[in-house]
mmCIF file of C-alpha atoms and ligand atoms in Angstrom:
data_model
loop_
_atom_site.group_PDB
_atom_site.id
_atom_site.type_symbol
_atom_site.label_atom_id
_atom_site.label_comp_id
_atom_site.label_asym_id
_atom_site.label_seq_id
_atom_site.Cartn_x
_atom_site.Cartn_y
_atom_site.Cartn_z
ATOM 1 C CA UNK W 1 -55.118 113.697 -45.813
ATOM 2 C CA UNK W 2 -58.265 113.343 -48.008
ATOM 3 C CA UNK W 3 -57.880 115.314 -52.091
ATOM 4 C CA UNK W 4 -60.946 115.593 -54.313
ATOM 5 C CA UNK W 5 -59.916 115.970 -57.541
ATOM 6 C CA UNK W 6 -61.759 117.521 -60.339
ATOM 7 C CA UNK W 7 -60.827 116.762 -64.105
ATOM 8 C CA UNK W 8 -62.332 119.285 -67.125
ATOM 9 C CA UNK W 9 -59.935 119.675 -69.446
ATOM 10 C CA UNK W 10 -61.903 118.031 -72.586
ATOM 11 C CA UNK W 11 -64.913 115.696 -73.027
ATOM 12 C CA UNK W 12 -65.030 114.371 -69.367
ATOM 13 C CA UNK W 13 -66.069 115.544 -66.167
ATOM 14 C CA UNK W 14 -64.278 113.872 -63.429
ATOM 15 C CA UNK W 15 -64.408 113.975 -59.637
ATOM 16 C CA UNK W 16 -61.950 111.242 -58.034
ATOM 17 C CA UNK W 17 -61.117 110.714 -54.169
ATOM 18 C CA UNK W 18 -58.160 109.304 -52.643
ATOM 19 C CA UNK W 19 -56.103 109.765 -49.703
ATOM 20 C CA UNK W 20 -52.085 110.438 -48.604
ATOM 21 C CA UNK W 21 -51.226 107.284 -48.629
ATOM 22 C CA UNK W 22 -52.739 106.284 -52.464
ATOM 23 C CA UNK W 23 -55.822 104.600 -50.978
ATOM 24 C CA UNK W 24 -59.138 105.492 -53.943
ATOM 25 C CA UNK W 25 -62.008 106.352 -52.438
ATOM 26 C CA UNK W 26 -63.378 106.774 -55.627
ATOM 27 C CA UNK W 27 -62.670 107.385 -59.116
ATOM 28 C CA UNK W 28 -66.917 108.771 -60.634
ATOM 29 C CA UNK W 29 -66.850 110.286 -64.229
ATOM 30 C CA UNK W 30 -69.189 111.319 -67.019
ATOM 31 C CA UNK W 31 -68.168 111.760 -70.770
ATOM 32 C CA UNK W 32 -70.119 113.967 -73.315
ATOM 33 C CA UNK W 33 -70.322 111.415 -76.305
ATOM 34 C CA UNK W 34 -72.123 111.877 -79.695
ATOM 35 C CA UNK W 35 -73.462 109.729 -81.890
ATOM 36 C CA UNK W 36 -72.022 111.959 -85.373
ATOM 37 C CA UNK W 37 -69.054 114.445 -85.359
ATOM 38 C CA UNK W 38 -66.423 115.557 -82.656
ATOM 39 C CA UNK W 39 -66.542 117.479 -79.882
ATOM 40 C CA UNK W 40 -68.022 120.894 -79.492
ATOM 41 C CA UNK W 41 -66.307 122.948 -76.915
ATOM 42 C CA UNK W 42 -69.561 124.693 -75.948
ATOM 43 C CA UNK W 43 -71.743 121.587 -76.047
ATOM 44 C CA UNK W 44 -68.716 120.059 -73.577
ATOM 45 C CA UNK W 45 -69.023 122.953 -71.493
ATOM 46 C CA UNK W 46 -72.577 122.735 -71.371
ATOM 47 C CA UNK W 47 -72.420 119.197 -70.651
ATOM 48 C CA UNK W 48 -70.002 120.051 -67.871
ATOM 49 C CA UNK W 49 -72.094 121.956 -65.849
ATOM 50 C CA UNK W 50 -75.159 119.841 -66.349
ATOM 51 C CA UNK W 51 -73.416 116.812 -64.486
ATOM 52 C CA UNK W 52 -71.342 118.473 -62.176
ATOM 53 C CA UNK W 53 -72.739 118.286 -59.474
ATOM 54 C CA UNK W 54 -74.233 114.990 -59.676
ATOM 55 C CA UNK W 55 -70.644 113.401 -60.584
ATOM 56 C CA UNK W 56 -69.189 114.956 -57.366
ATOM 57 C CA UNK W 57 -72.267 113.655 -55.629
ATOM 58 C CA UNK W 58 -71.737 110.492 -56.371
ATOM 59 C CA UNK W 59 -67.815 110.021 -55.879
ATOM 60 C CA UNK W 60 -68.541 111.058 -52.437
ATOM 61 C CA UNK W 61 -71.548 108.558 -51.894
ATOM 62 C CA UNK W 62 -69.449 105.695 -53.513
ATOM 63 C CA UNK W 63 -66.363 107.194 -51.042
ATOM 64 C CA UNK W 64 -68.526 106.703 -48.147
ATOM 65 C CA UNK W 65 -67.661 109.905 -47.187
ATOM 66 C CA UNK W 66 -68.960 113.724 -47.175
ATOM 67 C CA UNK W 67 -67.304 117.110 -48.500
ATOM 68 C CA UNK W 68 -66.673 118.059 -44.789
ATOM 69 C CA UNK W 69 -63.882 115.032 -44.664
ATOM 70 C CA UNK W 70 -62.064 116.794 -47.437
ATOM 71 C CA UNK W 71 -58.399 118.138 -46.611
ATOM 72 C CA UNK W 72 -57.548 119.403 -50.281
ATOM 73 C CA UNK W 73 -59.583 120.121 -53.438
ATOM 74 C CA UNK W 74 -57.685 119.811 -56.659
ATOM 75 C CA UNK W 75 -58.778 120.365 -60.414
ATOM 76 C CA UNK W 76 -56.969 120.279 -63.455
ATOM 77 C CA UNK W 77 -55.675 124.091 -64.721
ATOM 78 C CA UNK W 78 -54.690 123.099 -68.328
ATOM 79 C CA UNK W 79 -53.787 122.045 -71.022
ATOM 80 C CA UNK W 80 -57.644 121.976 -72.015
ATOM 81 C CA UNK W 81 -60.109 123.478 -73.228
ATOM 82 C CA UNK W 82 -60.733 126.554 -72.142
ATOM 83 C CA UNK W 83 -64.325 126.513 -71.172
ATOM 84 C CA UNK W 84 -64.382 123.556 -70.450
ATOM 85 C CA UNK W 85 -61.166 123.779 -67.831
ATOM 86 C CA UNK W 86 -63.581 127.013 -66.351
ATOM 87 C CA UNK W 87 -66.220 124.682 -65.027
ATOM 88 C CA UNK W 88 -63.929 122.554 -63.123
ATOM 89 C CA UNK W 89 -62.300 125.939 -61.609
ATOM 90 C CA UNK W 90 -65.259 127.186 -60.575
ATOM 91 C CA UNK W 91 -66.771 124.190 -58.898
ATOM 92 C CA UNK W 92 -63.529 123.130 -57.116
ATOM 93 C CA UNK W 93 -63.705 127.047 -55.984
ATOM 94 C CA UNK W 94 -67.072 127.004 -55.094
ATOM 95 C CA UNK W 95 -66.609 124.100 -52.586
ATOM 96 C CA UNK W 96 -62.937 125.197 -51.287
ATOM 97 C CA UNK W 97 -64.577 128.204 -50.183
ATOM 98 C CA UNK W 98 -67.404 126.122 -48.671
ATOM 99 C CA UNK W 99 -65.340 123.970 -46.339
ATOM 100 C CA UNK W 100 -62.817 126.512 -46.604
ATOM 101 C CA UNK W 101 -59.729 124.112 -47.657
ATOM 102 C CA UNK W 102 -56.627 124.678 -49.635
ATOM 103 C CA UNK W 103 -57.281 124.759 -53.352
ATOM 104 C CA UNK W 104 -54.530 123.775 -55.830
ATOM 105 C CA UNK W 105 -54.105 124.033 -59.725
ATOM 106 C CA UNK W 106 -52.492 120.873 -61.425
ATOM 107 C CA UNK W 107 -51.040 119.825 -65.270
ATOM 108 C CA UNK W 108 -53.307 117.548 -66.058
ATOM 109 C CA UNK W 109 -50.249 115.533 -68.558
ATOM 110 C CA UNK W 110 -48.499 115.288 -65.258
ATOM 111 C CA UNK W 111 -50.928 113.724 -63.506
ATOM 112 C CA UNK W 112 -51.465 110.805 -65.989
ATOM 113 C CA UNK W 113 -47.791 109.864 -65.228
ATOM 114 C CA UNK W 114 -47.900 110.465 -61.664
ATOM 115 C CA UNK W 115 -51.176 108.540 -61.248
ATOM 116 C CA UNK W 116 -48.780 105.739 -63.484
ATOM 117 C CA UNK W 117 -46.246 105.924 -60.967
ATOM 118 C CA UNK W 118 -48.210 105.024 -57.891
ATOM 119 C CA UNK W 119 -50.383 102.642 -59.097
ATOM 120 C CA UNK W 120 -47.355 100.570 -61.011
ATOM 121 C CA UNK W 121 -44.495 99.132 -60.352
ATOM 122 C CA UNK W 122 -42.405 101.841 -62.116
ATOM 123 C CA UNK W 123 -40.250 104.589 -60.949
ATOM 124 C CA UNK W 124 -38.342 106.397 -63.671
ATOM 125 C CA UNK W 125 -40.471 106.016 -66.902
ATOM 126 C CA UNK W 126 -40.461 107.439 -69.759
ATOM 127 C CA UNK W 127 -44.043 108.023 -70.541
ATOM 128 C CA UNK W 128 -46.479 107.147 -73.681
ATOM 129 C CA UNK W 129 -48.918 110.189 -73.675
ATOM 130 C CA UNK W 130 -51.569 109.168 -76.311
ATOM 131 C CA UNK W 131 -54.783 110.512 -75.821
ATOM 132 C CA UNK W 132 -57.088 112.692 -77.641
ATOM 133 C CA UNK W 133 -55.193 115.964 -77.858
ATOM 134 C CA UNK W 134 -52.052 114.709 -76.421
ATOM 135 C CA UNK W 135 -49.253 112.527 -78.222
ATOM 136 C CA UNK W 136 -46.224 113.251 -76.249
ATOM 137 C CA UNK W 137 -43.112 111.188 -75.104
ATOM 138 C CA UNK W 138 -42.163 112.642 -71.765
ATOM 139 C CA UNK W 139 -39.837 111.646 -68.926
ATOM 140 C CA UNK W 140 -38.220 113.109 -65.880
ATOM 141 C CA UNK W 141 -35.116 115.222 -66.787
ATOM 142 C CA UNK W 142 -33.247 117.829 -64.651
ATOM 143 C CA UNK W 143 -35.940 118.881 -62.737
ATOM 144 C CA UNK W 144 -38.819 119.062 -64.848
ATOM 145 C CA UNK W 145 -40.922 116.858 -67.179
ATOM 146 C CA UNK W 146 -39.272 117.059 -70.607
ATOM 147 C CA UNK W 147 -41.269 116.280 -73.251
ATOM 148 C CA UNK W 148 -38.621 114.362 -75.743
ATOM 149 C CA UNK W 149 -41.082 113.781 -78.908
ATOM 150 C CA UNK W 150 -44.761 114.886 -79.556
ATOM 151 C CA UNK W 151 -46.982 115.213 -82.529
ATOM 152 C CA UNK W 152 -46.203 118.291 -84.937
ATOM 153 C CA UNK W 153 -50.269 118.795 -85.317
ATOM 154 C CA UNK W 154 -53.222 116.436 -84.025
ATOM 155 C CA UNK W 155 -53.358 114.267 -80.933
ATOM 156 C CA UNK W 156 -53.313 110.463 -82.031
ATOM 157 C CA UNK W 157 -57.080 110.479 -80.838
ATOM 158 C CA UNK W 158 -58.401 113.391 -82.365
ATOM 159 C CA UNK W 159 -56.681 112.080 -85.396
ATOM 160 C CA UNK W 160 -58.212 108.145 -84.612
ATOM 161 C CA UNK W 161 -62.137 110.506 -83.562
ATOM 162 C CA UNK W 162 -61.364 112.033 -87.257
ATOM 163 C CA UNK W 163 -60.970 108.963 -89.325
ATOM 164 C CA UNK W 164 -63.946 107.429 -87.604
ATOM 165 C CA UNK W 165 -66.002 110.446 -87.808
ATOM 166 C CA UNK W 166 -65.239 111.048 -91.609
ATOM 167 C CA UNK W 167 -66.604 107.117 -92.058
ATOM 168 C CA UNK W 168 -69.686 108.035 -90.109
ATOM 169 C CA UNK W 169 -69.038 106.914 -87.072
ATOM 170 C CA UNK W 170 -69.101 108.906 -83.264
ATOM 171 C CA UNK W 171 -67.279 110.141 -80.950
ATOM 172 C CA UNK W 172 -64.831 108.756 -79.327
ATOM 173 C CA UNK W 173 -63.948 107.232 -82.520
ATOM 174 C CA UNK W 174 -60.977 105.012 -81.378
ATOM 175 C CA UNK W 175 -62.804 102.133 -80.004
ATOM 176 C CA UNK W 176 -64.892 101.698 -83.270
ATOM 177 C CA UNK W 177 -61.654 101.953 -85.275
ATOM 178 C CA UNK W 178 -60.089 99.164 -83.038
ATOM 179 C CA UNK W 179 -63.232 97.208 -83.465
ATOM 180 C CA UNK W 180 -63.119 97.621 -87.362
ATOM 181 C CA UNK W 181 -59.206 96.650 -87.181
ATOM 182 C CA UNK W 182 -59.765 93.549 -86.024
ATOM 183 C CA UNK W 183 -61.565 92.285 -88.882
ATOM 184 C CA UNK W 184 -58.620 92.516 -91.261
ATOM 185 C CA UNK W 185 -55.267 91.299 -91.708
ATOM 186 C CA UNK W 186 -54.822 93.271 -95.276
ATOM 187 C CA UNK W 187 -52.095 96.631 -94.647
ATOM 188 C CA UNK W 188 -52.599 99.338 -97.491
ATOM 189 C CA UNK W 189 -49.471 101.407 -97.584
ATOM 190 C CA UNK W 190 -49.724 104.738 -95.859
ATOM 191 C CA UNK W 191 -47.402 107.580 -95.483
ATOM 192 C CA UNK W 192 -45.279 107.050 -92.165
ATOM 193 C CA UNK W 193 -44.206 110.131 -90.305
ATOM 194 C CA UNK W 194 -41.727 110.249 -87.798
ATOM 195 C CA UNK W 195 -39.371 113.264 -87.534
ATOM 196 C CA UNK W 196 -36.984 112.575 -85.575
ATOM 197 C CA UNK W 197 -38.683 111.942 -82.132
ATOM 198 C CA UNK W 198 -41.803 113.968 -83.398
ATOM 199 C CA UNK W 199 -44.610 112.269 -85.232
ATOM 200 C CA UNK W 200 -47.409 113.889 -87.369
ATOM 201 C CA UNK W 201 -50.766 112.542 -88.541
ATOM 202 C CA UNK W 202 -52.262 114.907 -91.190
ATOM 203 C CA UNK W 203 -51.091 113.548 -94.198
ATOM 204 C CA UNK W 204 -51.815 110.469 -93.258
ATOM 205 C CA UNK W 205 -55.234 111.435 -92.593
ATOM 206 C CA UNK W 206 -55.753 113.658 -96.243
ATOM 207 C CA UNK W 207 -54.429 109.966 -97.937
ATOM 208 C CA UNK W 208 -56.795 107.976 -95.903
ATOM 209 C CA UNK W 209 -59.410 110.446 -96.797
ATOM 210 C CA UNK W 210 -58.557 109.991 -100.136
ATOM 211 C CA UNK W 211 -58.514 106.139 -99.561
ATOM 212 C CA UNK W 212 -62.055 106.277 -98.662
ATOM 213 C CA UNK W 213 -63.533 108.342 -101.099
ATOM 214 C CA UNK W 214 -61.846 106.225 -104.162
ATOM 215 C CA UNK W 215 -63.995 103.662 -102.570
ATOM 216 C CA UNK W 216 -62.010 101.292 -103.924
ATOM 217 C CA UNK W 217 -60.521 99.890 -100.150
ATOM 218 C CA UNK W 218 -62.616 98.198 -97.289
ATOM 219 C CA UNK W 219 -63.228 100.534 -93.980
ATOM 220 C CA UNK W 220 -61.660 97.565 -91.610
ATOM 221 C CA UNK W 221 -58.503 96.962 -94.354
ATOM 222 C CA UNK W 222 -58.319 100.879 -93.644
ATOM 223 C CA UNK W 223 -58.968 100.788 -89.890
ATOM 224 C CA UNK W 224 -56.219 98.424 -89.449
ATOM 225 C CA UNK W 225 -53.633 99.523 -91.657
ATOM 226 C CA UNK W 226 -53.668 102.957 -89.984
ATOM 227 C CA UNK W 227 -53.983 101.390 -86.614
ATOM 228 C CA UNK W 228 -50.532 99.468 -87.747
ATOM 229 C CA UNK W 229 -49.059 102.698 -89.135
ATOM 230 C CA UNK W 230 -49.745 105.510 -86.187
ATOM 231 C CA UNK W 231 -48.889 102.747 -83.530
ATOM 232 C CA UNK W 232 -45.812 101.756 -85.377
ATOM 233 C CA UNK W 233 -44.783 105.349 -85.310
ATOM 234 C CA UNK W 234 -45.836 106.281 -81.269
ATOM 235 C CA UNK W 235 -43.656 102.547 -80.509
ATOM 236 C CA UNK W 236 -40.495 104.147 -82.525
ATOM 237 C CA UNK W 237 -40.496 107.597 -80.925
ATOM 238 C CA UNK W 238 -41.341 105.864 -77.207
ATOM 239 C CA UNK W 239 -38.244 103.026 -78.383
ATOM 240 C CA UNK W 240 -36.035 105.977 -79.157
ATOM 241 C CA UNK W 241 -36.281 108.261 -76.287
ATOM 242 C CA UNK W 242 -35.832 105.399 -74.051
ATOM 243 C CA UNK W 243 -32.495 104.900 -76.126
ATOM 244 C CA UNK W 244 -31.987 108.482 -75.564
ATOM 245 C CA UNK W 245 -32.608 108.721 -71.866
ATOM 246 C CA UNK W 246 -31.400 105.720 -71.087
ATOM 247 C CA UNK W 247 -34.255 104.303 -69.259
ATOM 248 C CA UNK W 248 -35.746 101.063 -69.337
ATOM 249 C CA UNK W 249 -39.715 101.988 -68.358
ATOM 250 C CA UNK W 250 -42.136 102.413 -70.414
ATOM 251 C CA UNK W 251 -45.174 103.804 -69.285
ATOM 252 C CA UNK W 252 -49.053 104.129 -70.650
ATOM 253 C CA UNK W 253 -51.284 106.877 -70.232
ATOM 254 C CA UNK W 254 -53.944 108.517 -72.455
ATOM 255 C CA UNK W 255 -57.303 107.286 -73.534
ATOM 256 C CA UNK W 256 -55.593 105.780 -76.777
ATOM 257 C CA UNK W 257 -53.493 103.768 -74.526
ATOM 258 C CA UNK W 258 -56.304 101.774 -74.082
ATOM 259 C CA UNK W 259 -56.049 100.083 -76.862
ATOM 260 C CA UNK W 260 -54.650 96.336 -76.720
ATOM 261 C CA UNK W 261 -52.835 96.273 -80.430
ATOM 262 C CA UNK W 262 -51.270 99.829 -79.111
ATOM 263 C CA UNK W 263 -50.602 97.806 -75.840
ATOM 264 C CA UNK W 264 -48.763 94.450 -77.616
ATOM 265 C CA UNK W 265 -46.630 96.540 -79.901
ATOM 266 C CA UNK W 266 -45.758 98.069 -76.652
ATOM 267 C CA UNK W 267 -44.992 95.067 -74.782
ATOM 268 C CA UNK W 268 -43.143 93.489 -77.914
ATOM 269 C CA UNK W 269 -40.769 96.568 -77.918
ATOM 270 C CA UNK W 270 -39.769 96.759 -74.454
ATOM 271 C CA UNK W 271 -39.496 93.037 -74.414
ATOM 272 C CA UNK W 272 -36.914 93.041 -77.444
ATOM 273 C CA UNK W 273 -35.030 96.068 -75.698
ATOM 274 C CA UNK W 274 -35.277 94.276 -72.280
ATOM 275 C CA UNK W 275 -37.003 96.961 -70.818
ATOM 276 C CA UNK W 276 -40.508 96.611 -68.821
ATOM 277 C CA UNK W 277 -44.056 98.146 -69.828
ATOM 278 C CA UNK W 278 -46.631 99.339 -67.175
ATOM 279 C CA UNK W 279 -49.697 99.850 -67.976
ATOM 280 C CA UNK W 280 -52.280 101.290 -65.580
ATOM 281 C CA UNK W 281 -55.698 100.456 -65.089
ATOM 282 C CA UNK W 282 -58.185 102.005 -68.678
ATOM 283 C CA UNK W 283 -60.289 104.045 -65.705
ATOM 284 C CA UNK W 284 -57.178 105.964 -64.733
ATOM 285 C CA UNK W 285 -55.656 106.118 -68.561
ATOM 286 C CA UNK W 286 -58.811 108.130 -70.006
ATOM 287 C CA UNK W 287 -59.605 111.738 -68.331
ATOM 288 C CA UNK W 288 -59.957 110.944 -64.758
ATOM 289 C CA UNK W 289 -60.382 113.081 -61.365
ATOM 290 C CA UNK W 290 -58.460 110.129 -59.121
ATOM 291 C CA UNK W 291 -55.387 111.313 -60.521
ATOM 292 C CA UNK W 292 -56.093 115.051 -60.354
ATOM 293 C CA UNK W 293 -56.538 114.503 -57.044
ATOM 294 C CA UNK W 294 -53.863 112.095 -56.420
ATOM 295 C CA UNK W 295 -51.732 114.946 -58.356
ATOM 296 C CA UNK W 296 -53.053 117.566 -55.662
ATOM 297 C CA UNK W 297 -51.787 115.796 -52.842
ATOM 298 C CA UNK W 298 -48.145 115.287 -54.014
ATOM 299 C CA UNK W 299 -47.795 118.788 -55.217
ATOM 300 C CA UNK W 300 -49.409 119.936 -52.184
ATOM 301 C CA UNK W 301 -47.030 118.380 -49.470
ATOM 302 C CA UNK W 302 -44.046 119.642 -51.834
ATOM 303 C CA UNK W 303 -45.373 123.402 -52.175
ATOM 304 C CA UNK W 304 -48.395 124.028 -50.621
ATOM 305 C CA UNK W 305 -51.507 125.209 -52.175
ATOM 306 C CA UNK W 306 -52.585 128.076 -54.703
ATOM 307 C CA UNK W 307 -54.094 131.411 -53.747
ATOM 308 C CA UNK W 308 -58.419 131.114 -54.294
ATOM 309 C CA UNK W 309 -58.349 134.892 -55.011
ATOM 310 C CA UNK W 310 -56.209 134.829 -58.195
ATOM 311 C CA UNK W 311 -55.870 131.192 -59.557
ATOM 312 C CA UNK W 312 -56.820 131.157 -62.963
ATOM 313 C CA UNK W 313 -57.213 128.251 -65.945
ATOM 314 C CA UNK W 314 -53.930 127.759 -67.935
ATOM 315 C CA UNK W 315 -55.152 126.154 -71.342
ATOM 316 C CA UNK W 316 -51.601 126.224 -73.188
ATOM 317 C CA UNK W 317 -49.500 125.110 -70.061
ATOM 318 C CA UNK W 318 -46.634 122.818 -71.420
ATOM 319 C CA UNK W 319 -45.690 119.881 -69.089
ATOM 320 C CA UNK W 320 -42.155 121.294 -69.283
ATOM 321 C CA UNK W 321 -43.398 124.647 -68.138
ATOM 322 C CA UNK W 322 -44.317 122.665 -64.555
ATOM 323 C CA UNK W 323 -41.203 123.155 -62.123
ATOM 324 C CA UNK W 324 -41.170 119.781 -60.081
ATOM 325 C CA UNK W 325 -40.704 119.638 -56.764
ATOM 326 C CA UNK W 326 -42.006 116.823 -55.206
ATOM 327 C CA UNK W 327 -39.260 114.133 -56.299
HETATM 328 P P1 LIG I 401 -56.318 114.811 -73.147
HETATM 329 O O1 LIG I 401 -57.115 115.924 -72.544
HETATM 330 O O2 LIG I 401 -55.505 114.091 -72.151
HETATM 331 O O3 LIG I 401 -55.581 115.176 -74.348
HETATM 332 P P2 LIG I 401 -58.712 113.553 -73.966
HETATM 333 O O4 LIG I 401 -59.477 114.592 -73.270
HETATM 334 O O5 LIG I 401 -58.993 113.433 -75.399
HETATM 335 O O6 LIG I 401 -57.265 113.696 -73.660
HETATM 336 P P3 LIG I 401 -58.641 110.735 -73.063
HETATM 337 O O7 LIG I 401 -59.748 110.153 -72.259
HETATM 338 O O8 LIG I 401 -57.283 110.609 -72.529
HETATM 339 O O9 LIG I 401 -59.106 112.192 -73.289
HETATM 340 O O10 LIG I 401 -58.638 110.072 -74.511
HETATM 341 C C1 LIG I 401 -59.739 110.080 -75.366
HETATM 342 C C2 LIG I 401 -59.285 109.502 -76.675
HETATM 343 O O11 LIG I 401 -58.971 108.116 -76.510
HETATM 344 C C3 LIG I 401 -60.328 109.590 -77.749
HETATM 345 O O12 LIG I 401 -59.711 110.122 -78.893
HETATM 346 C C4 LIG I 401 -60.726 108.122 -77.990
HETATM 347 O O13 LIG I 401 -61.073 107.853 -79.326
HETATM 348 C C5 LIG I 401 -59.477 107.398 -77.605
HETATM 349 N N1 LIG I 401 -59.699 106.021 -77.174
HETATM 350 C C6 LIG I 401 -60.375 105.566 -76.098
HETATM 351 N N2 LIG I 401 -60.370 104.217 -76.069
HETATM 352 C C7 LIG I 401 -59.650 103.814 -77.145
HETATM 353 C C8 LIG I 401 -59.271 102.559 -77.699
HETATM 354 N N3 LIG I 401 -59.630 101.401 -77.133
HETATM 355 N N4 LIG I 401 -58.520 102.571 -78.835
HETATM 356 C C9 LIG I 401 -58.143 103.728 -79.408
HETATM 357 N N5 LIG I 401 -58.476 104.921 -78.933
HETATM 358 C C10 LIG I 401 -59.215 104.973 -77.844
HETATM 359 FE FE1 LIG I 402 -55.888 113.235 -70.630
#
């Protein structure tokens, strides 16, 4: 059984191939980027359909393979943006009803673990969500995805896209701030804030803000104190719901996850706790299709696929609102 998968929740468009037995056929995306300020939903949208097609095209020429070979199309129904999640819908529509294949919805948070599952070692994570409007801490409880800890307002990246942004830089934002980090050794205090298993990042961002303007602090003393601080906080929350839940995985996903100093205070935590930390390839960690489709398959063979005439985008879907059934 061959799934395309099409991601659209945010900033990328993603068309990924792979069959039954977890064998990529290909894994083709393209990310709206801008050289000043964040993301515009309509300008994302726009970019969406403008590459579309082109991005399936080419996941099929890299597969080696045409539309006709598909079994299953898959595309990601939420959490997203909404017109942004709209374009994937209606192109993984348009070419069900072409070849005239099953179509099937999929949590796009869910499929960054389950794409972490089958291309790791690990079986029973708990899972690192940190990507742009993500932070969550989830892992597999009595039948669903429970999310143990999340962030009480931005994503870690949206919050990384807004420091960066606010000094001038583009978007994403992460990558430069990482860059910046590495140039300093010098930690200026922040406010750290962990609520019990939840984390938040606007104060931190008004005193960085603040921090800045002053002008009295160096961008990469700034960059890497608040690379030390919001890490430091994801690591605690991730250290105590594997306390919690008893489970000795750790597992990355999430665009920020693709940062190494995120990735060795990861490591150094599940190495004091004797615990093990999997971390998937960076082209399955950031927005991908591969695992939208991988997603589709797995869901598939457990429940079969969703009706074309009345599936719809779900922009607010929680991953604990997902019912699993296929483990
Ligand atoms: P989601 O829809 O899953 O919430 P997303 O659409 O924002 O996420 P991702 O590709 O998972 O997409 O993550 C993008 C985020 O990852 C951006 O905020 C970007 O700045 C951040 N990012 C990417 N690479 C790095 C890095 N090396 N260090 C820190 N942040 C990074
Ligand atoms: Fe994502």
């Amino acid at each position: 059984m061959i799934c395309l998968g099409i991601e659209s929740t945010a900033h990328t468009f993603g068309a990924g191939i792979i069959n039954d037995k977890g064998k990529i056929l290909a894994n083709v995306k393209d990310s709206y980027t801008t050289e000043k300020g964040g993301i515009q939903p309509t300008e994302a949208k726009n970019h969406h359909i403008k590459v579309a097609d082109q991005v399936i095209y080419d996941a099929f020429d890299f597969a080696g393979i045409s539309l006709e070979d598909v079994d299953l199309i898959s595309f990601s129904q939420g959490p997203g943006l909404a017109p942004c999640l709209i374009v994937g819908m209606e192109k993984a529509k348009e070419l069900a009803k072409k070849i005239k294949k099953p179509i099937i919805g999929i949590n796009h948070c869910i499929a960054h673990l389950e794409i972490g599952r089958a291309l790791t070692e690990c079986k029973n994570p708990v899972l690192l969500y940190a990507s742009g409007a993500n932070t969550q801490i989830i892992a597999y409880d009595g039948g669903k995805y429970r999310i143990f800890g999340e962030t009480l307002d931005n994503g870690v990246g949206n919050f990384l896209d807004g420091f960066a942004r606010f000094l001038g830089l583009g978007f994403p934002g992460g990558p430069k701030i990482y860059e910046l980090a590495l140039k300093s050794k010098n930690y200026i205090e922040l406010p750290y804030v962990v609520k019990g298993m939840d984390v938040s990042f606007s104060g931190i961002q008004t005193n960085l803000k603040q921090k800045v303007d002053s002008g009295k602090f160096k961008v990469e003393d700034l960059s890497y104190s608040c690379q030390e601080t919001v890490f430091a906080m994801l690591v605690e929350v991730a250290e105590r719901a594997m306390a919690h839940c008893e489970k000795d995985e750790l597992l990355l996903g999430g665009g920020v996850a693709c940062n190494l100093r995120l990735q060795e205070m990861c490591k150094k935590m599940c190495e004091e706790r004797n615990a093990k930390c999997f971390i998937p390839p960076n082209g399955v960690m950031v927005d991908n299709g591969l695992m939208i489709a991988w997603e589709g398959i797995i869901e598939y063979k457990s429940r079969g696929g969703d009706n074309l005439n009345n599936i719809d985008i779900k922009p607010y879907e929680r991953t604990d609102d997902v019912k699993v059934t296929w483990r």
